[in-house]
Tab-separated table of C-alpha atoms and ligand atoms in Angstrom:
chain	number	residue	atom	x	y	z
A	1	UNK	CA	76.578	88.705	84.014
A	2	UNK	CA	74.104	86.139	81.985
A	3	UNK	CA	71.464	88.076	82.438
A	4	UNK	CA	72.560	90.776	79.740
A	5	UNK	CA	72.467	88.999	76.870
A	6	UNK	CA	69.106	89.180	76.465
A	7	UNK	CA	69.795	93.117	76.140
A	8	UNK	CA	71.636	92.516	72.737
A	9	UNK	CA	69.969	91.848	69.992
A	10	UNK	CA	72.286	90.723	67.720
A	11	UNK	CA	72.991	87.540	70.139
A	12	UNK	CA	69.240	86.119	69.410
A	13	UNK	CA	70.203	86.154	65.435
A	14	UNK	CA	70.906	82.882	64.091
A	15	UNK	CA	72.745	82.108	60.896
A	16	UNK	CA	72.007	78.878	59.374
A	17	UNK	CA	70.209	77.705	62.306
A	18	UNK	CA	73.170	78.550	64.141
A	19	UNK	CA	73.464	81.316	66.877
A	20	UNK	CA	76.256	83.546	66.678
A	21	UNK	CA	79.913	83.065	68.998
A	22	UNK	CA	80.657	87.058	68.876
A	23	UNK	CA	84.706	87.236	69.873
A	24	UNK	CA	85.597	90.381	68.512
A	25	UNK	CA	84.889	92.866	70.681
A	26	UNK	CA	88.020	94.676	70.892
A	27	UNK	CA	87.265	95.355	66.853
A	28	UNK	CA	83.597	97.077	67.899
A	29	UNK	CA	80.824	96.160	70.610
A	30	UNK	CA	77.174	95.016	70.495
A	31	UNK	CA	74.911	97.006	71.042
A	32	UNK	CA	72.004	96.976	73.696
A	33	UNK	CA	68.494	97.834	72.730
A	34	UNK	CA	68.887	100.982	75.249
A	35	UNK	CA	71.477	102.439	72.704
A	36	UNK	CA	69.910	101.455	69.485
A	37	UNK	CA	66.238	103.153	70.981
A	38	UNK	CA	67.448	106.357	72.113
A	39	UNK	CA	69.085	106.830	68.614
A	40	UNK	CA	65.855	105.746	67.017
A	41	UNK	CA	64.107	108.288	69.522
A	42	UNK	CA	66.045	111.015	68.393
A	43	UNK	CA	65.355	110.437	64.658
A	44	UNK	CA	61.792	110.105	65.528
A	45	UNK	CA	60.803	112.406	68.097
A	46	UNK	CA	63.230	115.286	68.103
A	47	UNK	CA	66.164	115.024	65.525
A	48	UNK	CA	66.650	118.578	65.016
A	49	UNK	CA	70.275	120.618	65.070
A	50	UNK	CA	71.854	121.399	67.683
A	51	UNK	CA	72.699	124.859	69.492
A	52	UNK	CA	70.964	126.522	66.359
A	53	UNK	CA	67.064	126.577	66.468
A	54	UNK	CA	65.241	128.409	69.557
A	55	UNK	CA	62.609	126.240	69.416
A	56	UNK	CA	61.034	123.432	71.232
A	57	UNK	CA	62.907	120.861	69.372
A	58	UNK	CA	66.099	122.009	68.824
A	59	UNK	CA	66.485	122.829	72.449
A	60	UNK	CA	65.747	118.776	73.364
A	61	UNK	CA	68.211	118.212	70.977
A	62	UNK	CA	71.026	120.032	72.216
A	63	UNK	CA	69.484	119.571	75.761
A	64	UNK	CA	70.481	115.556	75.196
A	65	UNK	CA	73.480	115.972	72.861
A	66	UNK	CA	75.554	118.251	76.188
A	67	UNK	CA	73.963	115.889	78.714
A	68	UNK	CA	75.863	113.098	76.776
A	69	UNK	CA	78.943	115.066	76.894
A	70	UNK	CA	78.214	115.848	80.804
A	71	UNK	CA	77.750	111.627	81.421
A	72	UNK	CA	81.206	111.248	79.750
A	73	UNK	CA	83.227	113.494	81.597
A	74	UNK	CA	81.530	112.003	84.860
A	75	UNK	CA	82.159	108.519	83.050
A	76	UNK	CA	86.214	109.839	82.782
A	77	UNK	CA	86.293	111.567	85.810
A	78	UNK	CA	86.946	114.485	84.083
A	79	UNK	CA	87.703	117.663	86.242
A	80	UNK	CA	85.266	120.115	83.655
A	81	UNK	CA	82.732	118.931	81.192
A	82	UNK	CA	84.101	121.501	78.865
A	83	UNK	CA	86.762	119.339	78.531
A	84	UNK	CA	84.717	116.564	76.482
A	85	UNK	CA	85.186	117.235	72.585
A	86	UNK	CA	83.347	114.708	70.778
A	87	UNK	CA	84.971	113.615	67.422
A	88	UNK	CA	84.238	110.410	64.695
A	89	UNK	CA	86.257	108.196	67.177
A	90	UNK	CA	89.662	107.458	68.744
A	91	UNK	CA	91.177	107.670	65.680
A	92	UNK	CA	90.105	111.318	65.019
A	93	UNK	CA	90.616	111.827	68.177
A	94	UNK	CA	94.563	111.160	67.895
A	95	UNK	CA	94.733	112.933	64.360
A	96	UNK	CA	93.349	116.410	66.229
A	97	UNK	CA	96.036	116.798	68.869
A	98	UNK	CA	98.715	115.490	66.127
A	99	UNK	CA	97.774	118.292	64.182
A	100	UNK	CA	97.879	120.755	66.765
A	101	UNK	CA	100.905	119.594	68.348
A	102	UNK	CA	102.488	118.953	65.097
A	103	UNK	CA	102.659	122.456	63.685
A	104	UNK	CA	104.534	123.052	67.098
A	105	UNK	CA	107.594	120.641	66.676
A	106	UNK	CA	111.101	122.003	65.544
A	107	UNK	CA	114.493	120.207	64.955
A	108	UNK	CA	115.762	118.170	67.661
A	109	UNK	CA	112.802	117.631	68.818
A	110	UNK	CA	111.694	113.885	69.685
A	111	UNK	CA	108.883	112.170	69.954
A	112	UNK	CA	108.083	108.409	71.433
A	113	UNK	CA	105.516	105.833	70.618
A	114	UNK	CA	105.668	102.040	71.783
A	115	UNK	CA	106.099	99.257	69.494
A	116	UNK	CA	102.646	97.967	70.620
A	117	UNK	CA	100.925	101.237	69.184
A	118	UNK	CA	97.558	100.538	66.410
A	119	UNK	CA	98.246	101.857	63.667
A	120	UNK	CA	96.224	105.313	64.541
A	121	UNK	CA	97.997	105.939	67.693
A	122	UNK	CA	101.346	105.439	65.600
A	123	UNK	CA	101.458	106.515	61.857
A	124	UNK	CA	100.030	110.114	62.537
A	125	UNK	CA	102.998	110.835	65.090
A	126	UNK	CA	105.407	109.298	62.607
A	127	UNK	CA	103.795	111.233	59.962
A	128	UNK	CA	104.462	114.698	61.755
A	129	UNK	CA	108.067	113.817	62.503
A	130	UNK	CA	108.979	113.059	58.910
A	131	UNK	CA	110.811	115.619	57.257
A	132	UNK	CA	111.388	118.119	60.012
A	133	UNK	CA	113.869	116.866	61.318
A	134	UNK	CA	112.224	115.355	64.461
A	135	UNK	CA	113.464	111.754	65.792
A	136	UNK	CA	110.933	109.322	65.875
A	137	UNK	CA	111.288	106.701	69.102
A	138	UNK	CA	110.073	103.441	69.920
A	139	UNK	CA	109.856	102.060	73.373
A	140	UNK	CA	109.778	98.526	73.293
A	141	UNK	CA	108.635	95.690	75.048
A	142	UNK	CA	110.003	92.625	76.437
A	143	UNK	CA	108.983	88.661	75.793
A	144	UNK	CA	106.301	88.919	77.739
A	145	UNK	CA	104.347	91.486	76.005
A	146	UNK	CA	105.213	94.413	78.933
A	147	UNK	CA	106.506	97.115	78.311
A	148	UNK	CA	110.583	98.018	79.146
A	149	UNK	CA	109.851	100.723	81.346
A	150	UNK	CA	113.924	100.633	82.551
A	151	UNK	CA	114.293	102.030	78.760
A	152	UNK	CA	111.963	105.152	79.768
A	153	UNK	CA	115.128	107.107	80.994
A	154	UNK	CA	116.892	106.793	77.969
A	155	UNK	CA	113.377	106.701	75.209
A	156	UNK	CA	112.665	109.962	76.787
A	157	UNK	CA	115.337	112.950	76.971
A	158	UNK	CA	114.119	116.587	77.477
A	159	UNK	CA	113.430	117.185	73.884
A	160	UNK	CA	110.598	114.784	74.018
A	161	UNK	CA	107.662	116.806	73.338
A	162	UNK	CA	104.964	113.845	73.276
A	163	UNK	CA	104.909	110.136	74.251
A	164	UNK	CA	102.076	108.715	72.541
A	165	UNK	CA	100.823	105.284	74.325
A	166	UNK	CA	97.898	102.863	74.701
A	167	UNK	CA	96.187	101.824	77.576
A	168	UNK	CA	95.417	98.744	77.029
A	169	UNK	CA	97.490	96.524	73.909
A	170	UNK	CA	94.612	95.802	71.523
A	171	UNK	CA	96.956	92.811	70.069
A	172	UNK	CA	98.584	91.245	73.749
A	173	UNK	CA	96.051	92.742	75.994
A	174	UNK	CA	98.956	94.344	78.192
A	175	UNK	CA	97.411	96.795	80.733
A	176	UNK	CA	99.898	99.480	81.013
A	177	UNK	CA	100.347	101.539	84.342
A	178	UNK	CA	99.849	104.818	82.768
A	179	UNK	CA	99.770	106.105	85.917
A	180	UNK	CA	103.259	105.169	87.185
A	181	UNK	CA	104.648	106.060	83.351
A	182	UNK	CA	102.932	109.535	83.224
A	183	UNK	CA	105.163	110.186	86.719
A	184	UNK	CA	108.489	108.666	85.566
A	185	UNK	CA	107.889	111.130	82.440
A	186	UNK	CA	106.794	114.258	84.393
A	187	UNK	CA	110.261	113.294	86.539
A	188	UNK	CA	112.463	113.351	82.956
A	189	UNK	CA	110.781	115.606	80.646
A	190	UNK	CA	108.383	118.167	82.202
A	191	UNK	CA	107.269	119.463	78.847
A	192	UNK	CA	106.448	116.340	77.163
A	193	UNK	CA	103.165	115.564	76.654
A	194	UNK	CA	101.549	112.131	77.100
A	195	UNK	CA	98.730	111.465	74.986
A	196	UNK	CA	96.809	107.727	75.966
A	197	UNK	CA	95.140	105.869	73.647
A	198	UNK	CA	92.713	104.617	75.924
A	199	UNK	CA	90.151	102.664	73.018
A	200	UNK	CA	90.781	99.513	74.700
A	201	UNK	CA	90.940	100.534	78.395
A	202	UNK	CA	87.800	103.094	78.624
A	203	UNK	CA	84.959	100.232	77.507
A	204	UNK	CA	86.423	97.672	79.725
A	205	UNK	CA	87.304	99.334	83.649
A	206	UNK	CA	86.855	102.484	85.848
A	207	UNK	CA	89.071	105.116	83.878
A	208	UNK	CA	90.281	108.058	86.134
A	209	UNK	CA	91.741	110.891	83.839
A	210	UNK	CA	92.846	112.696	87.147
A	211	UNK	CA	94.551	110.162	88.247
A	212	UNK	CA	96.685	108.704	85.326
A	213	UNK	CA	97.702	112.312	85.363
A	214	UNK	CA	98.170	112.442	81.716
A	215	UNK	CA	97.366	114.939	79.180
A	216	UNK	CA	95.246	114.347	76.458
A	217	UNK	CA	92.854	110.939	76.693
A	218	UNK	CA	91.007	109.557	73.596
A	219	UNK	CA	88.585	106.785	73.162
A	220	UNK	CA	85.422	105.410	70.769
A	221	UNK	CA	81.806	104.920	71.608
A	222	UNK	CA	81.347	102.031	69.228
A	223	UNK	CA	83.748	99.670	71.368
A	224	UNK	CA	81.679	100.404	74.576
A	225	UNK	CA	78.582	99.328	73.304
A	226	UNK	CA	77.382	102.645	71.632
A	227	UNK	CA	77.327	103.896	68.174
A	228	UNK	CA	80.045	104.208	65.439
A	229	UNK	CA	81.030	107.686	64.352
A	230	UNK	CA	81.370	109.084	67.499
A	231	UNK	CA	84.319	109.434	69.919
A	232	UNK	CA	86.030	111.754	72.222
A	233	UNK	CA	88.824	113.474	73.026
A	234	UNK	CA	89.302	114.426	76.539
A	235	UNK	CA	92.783	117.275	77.142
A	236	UNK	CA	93.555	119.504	79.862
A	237	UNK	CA	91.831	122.462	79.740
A	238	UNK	CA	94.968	124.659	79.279
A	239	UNK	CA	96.416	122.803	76.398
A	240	UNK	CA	92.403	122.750	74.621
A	241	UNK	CA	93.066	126.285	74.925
A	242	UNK	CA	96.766	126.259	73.047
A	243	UNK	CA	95.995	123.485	70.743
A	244	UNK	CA	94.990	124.907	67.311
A	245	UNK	CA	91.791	124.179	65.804
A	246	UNK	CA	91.601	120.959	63.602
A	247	UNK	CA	88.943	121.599	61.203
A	248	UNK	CA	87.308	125.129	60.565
A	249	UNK	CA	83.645	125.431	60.200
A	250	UNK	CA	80.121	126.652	62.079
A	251	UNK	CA	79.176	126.251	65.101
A	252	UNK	CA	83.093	126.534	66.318
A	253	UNK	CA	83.366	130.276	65.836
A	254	UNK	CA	82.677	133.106	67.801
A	255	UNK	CA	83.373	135.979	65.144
A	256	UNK	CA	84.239	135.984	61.736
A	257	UNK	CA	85.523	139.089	59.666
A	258	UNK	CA	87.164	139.749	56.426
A	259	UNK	CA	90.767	140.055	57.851
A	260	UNK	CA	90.350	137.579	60.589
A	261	UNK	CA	88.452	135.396	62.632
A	262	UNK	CA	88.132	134.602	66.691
A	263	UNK	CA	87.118	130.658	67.901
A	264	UNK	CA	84.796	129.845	70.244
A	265	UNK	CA	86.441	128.384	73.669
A	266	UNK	CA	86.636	124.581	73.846
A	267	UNK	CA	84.838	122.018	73.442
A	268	UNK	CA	83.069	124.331	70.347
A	269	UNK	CA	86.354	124.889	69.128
A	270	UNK	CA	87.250	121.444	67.845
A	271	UNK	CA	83.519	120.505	66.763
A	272	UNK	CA	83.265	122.711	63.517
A	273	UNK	CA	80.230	121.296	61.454
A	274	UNK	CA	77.047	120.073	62.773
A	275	UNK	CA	78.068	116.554	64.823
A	276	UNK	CA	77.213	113.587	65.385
A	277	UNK	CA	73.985	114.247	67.594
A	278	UNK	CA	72.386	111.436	67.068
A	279	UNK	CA	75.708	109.181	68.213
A	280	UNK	CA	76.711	110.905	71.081
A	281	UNK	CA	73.129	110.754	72.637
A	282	UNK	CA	73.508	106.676	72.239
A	283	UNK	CA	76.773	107.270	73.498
A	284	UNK	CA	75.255	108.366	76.767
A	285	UNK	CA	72.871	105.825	76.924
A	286	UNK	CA	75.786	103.414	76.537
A	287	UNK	CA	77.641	104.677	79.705
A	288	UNK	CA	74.421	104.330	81.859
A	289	UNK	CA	74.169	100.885	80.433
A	290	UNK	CA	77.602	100.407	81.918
A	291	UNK	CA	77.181	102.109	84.812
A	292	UNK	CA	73.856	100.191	85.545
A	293	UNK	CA	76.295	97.146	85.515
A	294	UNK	CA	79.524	98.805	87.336
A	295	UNK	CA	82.708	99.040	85.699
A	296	UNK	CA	84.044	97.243	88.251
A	297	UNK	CA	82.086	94.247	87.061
A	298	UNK	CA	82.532	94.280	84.128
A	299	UNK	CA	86.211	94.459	84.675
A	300	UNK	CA	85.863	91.236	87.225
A	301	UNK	CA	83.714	89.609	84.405
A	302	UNK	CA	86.608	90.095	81.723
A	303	UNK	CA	89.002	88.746	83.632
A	304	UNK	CA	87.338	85.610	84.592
A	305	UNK	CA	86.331	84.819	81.120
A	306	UNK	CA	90.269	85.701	79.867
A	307	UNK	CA	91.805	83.624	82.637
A	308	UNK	CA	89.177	80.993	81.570
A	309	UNK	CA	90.582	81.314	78.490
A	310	UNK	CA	93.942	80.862	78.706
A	311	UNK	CA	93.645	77.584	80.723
A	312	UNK	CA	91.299	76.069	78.315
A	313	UNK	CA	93.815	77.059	75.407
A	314	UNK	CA	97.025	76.073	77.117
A	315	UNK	CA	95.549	72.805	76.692
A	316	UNK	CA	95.977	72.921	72.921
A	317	UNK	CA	99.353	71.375	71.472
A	318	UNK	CA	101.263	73.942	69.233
A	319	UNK	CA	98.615	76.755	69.999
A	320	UNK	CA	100.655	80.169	71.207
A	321	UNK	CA	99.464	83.276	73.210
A	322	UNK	CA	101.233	86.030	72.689
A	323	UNK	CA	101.217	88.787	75.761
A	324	UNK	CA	101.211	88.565	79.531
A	325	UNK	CA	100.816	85.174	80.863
A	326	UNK	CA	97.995	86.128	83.997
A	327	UNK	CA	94.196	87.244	83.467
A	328	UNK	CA	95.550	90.224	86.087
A	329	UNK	CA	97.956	91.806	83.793
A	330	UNK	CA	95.805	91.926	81.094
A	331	UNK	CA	92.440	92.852	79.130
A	332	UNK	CA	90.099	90.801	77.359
A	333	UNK	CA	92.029	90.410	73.973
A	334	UNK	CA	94.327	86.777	73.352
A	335	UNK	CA	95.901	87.056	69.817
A	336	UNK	CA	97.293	83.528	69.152
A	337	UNK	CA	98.779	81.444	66.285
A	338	UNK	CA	98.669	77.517	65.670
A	339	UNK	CA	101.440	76.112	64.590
A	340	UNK	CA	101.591	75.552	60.654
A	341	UNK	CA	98.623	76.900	60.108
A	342	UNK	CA	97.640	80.703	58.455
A	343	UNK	CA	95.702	82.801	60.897
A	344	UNK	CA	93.068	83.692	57.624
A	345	UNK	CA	92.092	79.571	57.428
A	346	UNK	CA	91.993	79.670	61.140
A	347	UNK	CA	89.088	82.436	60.758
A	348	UNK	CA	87.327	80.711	57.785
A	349	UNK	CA	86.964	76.987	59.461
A	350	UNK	CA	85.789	79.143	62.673
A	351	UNK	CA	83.037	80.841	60.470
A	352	UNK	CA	81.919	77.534	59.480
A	353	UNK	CA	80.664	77.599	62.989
A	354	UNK	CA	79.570	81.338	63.287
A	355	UNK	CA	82.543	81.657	66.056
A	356	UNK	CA	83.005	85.756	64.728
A	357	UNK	CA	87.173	86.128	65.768
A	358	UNK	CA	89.814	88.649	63.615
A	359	UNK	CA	93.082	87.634	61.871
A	360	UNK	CA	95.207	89.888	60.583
A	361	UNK	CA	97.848	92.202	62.492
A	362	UNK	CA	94.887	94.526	63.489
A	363	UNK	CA	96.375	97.653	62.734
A	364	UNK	CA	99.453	96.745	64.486
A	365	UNK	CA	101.913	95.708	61.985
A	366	UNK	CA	105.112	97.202	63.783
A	367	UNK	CA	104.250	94.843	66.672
A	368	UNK	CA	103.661	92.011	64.505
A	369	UNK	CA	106.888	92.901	62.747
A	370	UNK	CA	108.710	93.273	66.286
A	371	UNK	CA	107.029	89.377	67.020
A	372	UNK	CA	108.709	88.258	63.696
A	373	UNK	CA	105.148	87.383	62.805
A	374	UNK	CA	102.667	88.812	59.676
A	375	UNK	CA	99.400	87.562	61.351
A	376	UNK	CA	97.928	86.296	64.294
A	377	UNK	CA	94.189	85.070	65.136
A	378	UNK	CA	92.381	87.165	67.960
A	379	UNK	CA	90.077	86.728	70.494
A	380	UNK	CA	88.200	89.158	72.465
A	381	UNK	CA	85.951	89.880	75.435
A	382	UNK	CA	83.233	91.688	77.223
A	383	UNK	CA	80.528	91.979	79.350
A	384	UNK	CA	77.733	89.457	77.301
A	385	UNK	CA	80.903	86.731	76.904
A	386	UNK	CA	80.302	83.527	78.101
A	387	UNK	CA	81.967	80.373	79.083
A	388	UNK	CA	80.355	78.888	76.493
A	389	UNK	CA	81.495	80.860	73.930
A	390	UNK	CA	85.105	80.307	74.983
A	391	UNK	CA	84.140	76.434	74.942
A	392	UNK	CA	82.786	76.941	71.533
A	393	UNK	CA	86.540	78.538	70.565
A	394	UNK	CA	88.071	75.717	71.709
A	395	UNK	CA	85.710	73.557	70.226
A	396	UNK	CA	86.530	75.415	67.107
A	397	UNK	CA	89.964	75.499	67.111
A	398	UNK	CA	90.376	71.368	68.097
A	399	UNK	CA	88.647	71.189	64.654
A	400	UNK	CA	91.528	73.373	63.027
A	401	UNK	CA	94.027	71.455	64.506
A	402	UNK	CA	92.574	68.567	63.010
A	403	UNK	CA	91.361	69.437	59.472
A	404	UNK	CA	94.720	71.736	58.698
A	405	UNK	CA	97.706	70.931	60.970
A	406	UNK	CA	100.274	68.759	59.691
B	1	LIG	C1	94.076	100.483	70.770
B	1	LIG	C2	93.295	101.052	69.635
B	1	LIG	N1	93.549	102.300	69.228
B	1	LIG	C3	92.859	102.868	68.231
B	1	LIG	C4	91.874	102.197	67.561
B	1	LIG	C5	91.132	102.887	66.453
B	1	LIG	O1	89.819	103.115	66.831
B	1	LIG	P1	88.748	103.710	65.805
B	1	LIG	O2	88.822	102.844	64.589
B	1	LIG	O3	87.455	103.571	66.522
B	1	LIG	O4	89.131	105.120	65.534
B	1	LIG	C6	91.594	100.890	67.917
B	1	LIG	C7	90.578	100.115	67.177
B	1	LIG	O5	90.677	98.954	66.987
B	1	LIG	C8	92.312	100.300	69.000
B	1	LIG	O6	92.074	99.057	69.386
C-alpha cells in the first residue's frame, strides 16, 4: 500500500520542516490528485447545470454528475441506480428519512438507537420522538465495546418503527453484523425499519446493501477520499417512493399548479435545488480510486496497521483502549485515554510534532457518558497509513507520558 502516498498531496506538505502524521481519518480523508483534478476539470472545462441546458455543455455535465451516481450504486451494490440520492453528507442523509419517517410516528410507537450512535445518527431520532408520545430506546453495549444483541428481543417490540444503527463505531471501532441484526429484527418486528449509518463502514470495506438486507443506507464522500458536501442516501425503492419529500424546490418536480403540485419519482425527488455537481463527480473519481486499489485491500491494509497498533500501544503503562480487543472485530479507529492526563493536552504536545489525532467525544457524548468518561484521544486509519506513522504515535505519546503524567 506505500505506493499511494505519493497520490496525496497533502502528505508531501511539511510544517516547520516537519512532514505531517495524518491520524484522523475517521474525522475526513485525503484526498488524491484524481479527485481534486476531475473537480478542477469540471470548473474548467464544463461546469455548467445539470439536467437543464440542451447544449453541449450542460449535457457533459449531467452526463458525469448520473455516471457518478451509476459508480455508487455499483460501489453499494445497489439493486437500481435510481436508488442513489445524493445529499450534503451522512448527516443529511439521516435528517431526510427522519423527516419522512417522522411525520409518520403516532403514540406508542418506539423507536431504537444504540448507545454508540454520533451524534447525527442519534439526536434527529430523539428529536422526532419528543413530544409525541413515542419511546425513545437505547440498545447498549457491553465492556467490550459490542453490542448486547441478547437485549434485541426485548429493545425491539412490534411497535418499533425504526432502529437506527452504525456500521462501524466511529469512537470503539466495533464492526457491527448488520447483517445478522437486520434478520433478528425482520424475525421481531416486520415493520420496523433499519436505517445504517454506514459513514465509517462504506470508505473502509466491500459494502453489500443487498445483503445487510436493511432499509435505508447513508454515507459521506469526504471520508472516502472525495469531496465534502456531498453524500448519499441509498433506500429501497418502495419506501423512496412513500417517504415524503425533504426539501421542495426545482429540478424535483414534475408539475406544479396553483392548488397542487406532483414530484418527480426518486432520486429527483429528494434533490430539490441545483446539487452538488461538482462533488459528486469527485465522488466518482474517488470510488475508482478505491476500486483501482480493491476494497478488499484496503480492508486487509486497515487491519494490519490497527492490530499494529494496538500491540505497540499495549506497551504503554496507564494508556487505555476502549472497544474490541482484536484488529478482526474492528475498524481503523482506537480512541484511548492516558491516565491523569486530559485528552486536549494529549492533542496539543502531539501537534508539537505535526502527529494530526482528535480529542473530544466526537459527536458521541452518550457513549462517552455510558464510558463514565467526557473525552478520549483518537486515532484513525486508512489506506496511505503507515507503520511509521503509528511509530511516530507512539513516539508521541512516550513524550506525553513523560512531560504530563504524574
Ligand atoms: C459514524 C458517523 N456517523 C455520522 C457522521 C457524520 O458525518 P458528516 O459530518 O459527514 O455528515 C460521522 C462523522 O464523523 C460518523 O463518523
Amino acid at each position: 500500500m506505500a505506493d499511494v502516498i505519493k497520490d496525496f498531496p497533502l502528505l508531501k506538505r511539511k510544517i516547520n520542516g516537519k512532514p505531517i502524521v495524518y491520524l484522523d481519518s475517521a474525522a475526513t480523508s485525503l484526498k488524491p490528485q484524481s479527485v481534486i483534478d476531475a473537480q478542477d476539470d469540471y470548473y474548467r472545462r464544463y461546469s455548467a447545470n445539470v439536467h437543464r441546458g440542451i447544449y453541449a455543455i450542460s449535457e457533459e455535465a449531467t452526463e458525469a454528475y448520473e455516471n457518478a451516481r451509476k459508480k455508487v450504486a455499483g460501489f453499494i451494490h445497489a439493486p437500481s441506480v435510481n436508488e442513489i440520492i445524493f445529499t450534503r453528507g451522512t448527516t443529511e442523509s439521516i435528517n431526510l428519512v427522519a423527516a419522512g419517517i417522522g411525520k409518520t410516528l403516532i403514540a406508542g410507537d418506539n423507536v431504537v438507537v444504540t448507545i454508540m450512535e454520533h451524534h447525527s445518527n442519534f439526536v434527529p431520532w430523539q428529536q422526532r420522538a419528543v413530544g409525541k408520545n413515542v419511546e425513545f430506546r437505547i440498545l447498549n453495549i457491553d465492556k467490550n465495546g459490542k453490542l448486547n444483541l441478547n437485549d434485541l428481543d426485548t429493545v425491539i417490540t412490534r411497535r418499533t418503527r425504526v432502529l437506527a444503527i452504525t456500521a462501524v463505531s466511529n469512537v470503539l471501532g466495533t464492526i457491527n453484523p448488520i447483517r445478522d441484526i437486520v434478520k433478528s429484527v425482520r424475525r421481531i418486528s416486520p415493520h420496523c425499519l433499519v436505517v445504517v449509518d454506514a459513514a465509517q463502514a462504506v470508505p473502509h470495506m466491500v459494502v453489500d446493501v443487498q445483503t445487510w438486507g436493511a432499509d435505508f443506507v447513508v454515507f459521506s464522500g469526504h471520508k472516502m477520499l472525495g469531496p465534502t458536501g456531498i453524500g448519499v442516501l441509498w433506500g429501497k425503492t418502495e419506501l423512496l417512493e412513500q417517504l415524503h419529500p425533504y426539501q421542495y424546490g426545482g429540478e424535483m418536480i414534475a408539475e406544479v399548479h396553483v392548488d397542487r403540485t406532483i414530484f418527480k419519482k426518486p432520486p429527483q425527488k429528494f434533490e430539490a435545488g441545483t446539487p452538488h455537481i461538482a462533488g459528486a463527480i469527485g465522488l466518482g473519481t474517488a470510488i475508482d480510486y478505491l476500486q483501482s486499489i480493491g476494497m478488499d485491500n484496503v480492508r486487509a491494509h486497515e487491519k494490519e496497521i490497527t492490530g499494529y497498533t494496538l500491540k505497540q500501544l499495549s506497551a504503554i503503562v496507564g494508556l487505555q483502549i476502549y472497544g474490541p480487543k482484536t484488529a478482526e472485530d474492528r475498524g481503523g479507529v482506537i480512541a484511548l485515554t492516558v491516565k491523569d492526563v486530559h485528552p486536549h493536552d494529549i492533542a496539543q504536545v502531539l501537534n508539537e510534532d505535526n502527529i494530526c489525532i482528535r480529542a473530544g467525544n466526537h459527536c458521541a457524548m452518550p457513549l462517552h457518558e455510558h464510558l463514565g468518561l467526557v473525552a478520549t484521544v483518537r486515532a484513525s486509519f486508512y489506506l496511505y497509513t503507515t507503520r511509521e506513522d503509528i511509530d511516530a504515535l507512539v513516539e508521541g505519546l512516550e513524550k506525553v507520558k513523560r512531560l504530563l503524567s504524574k
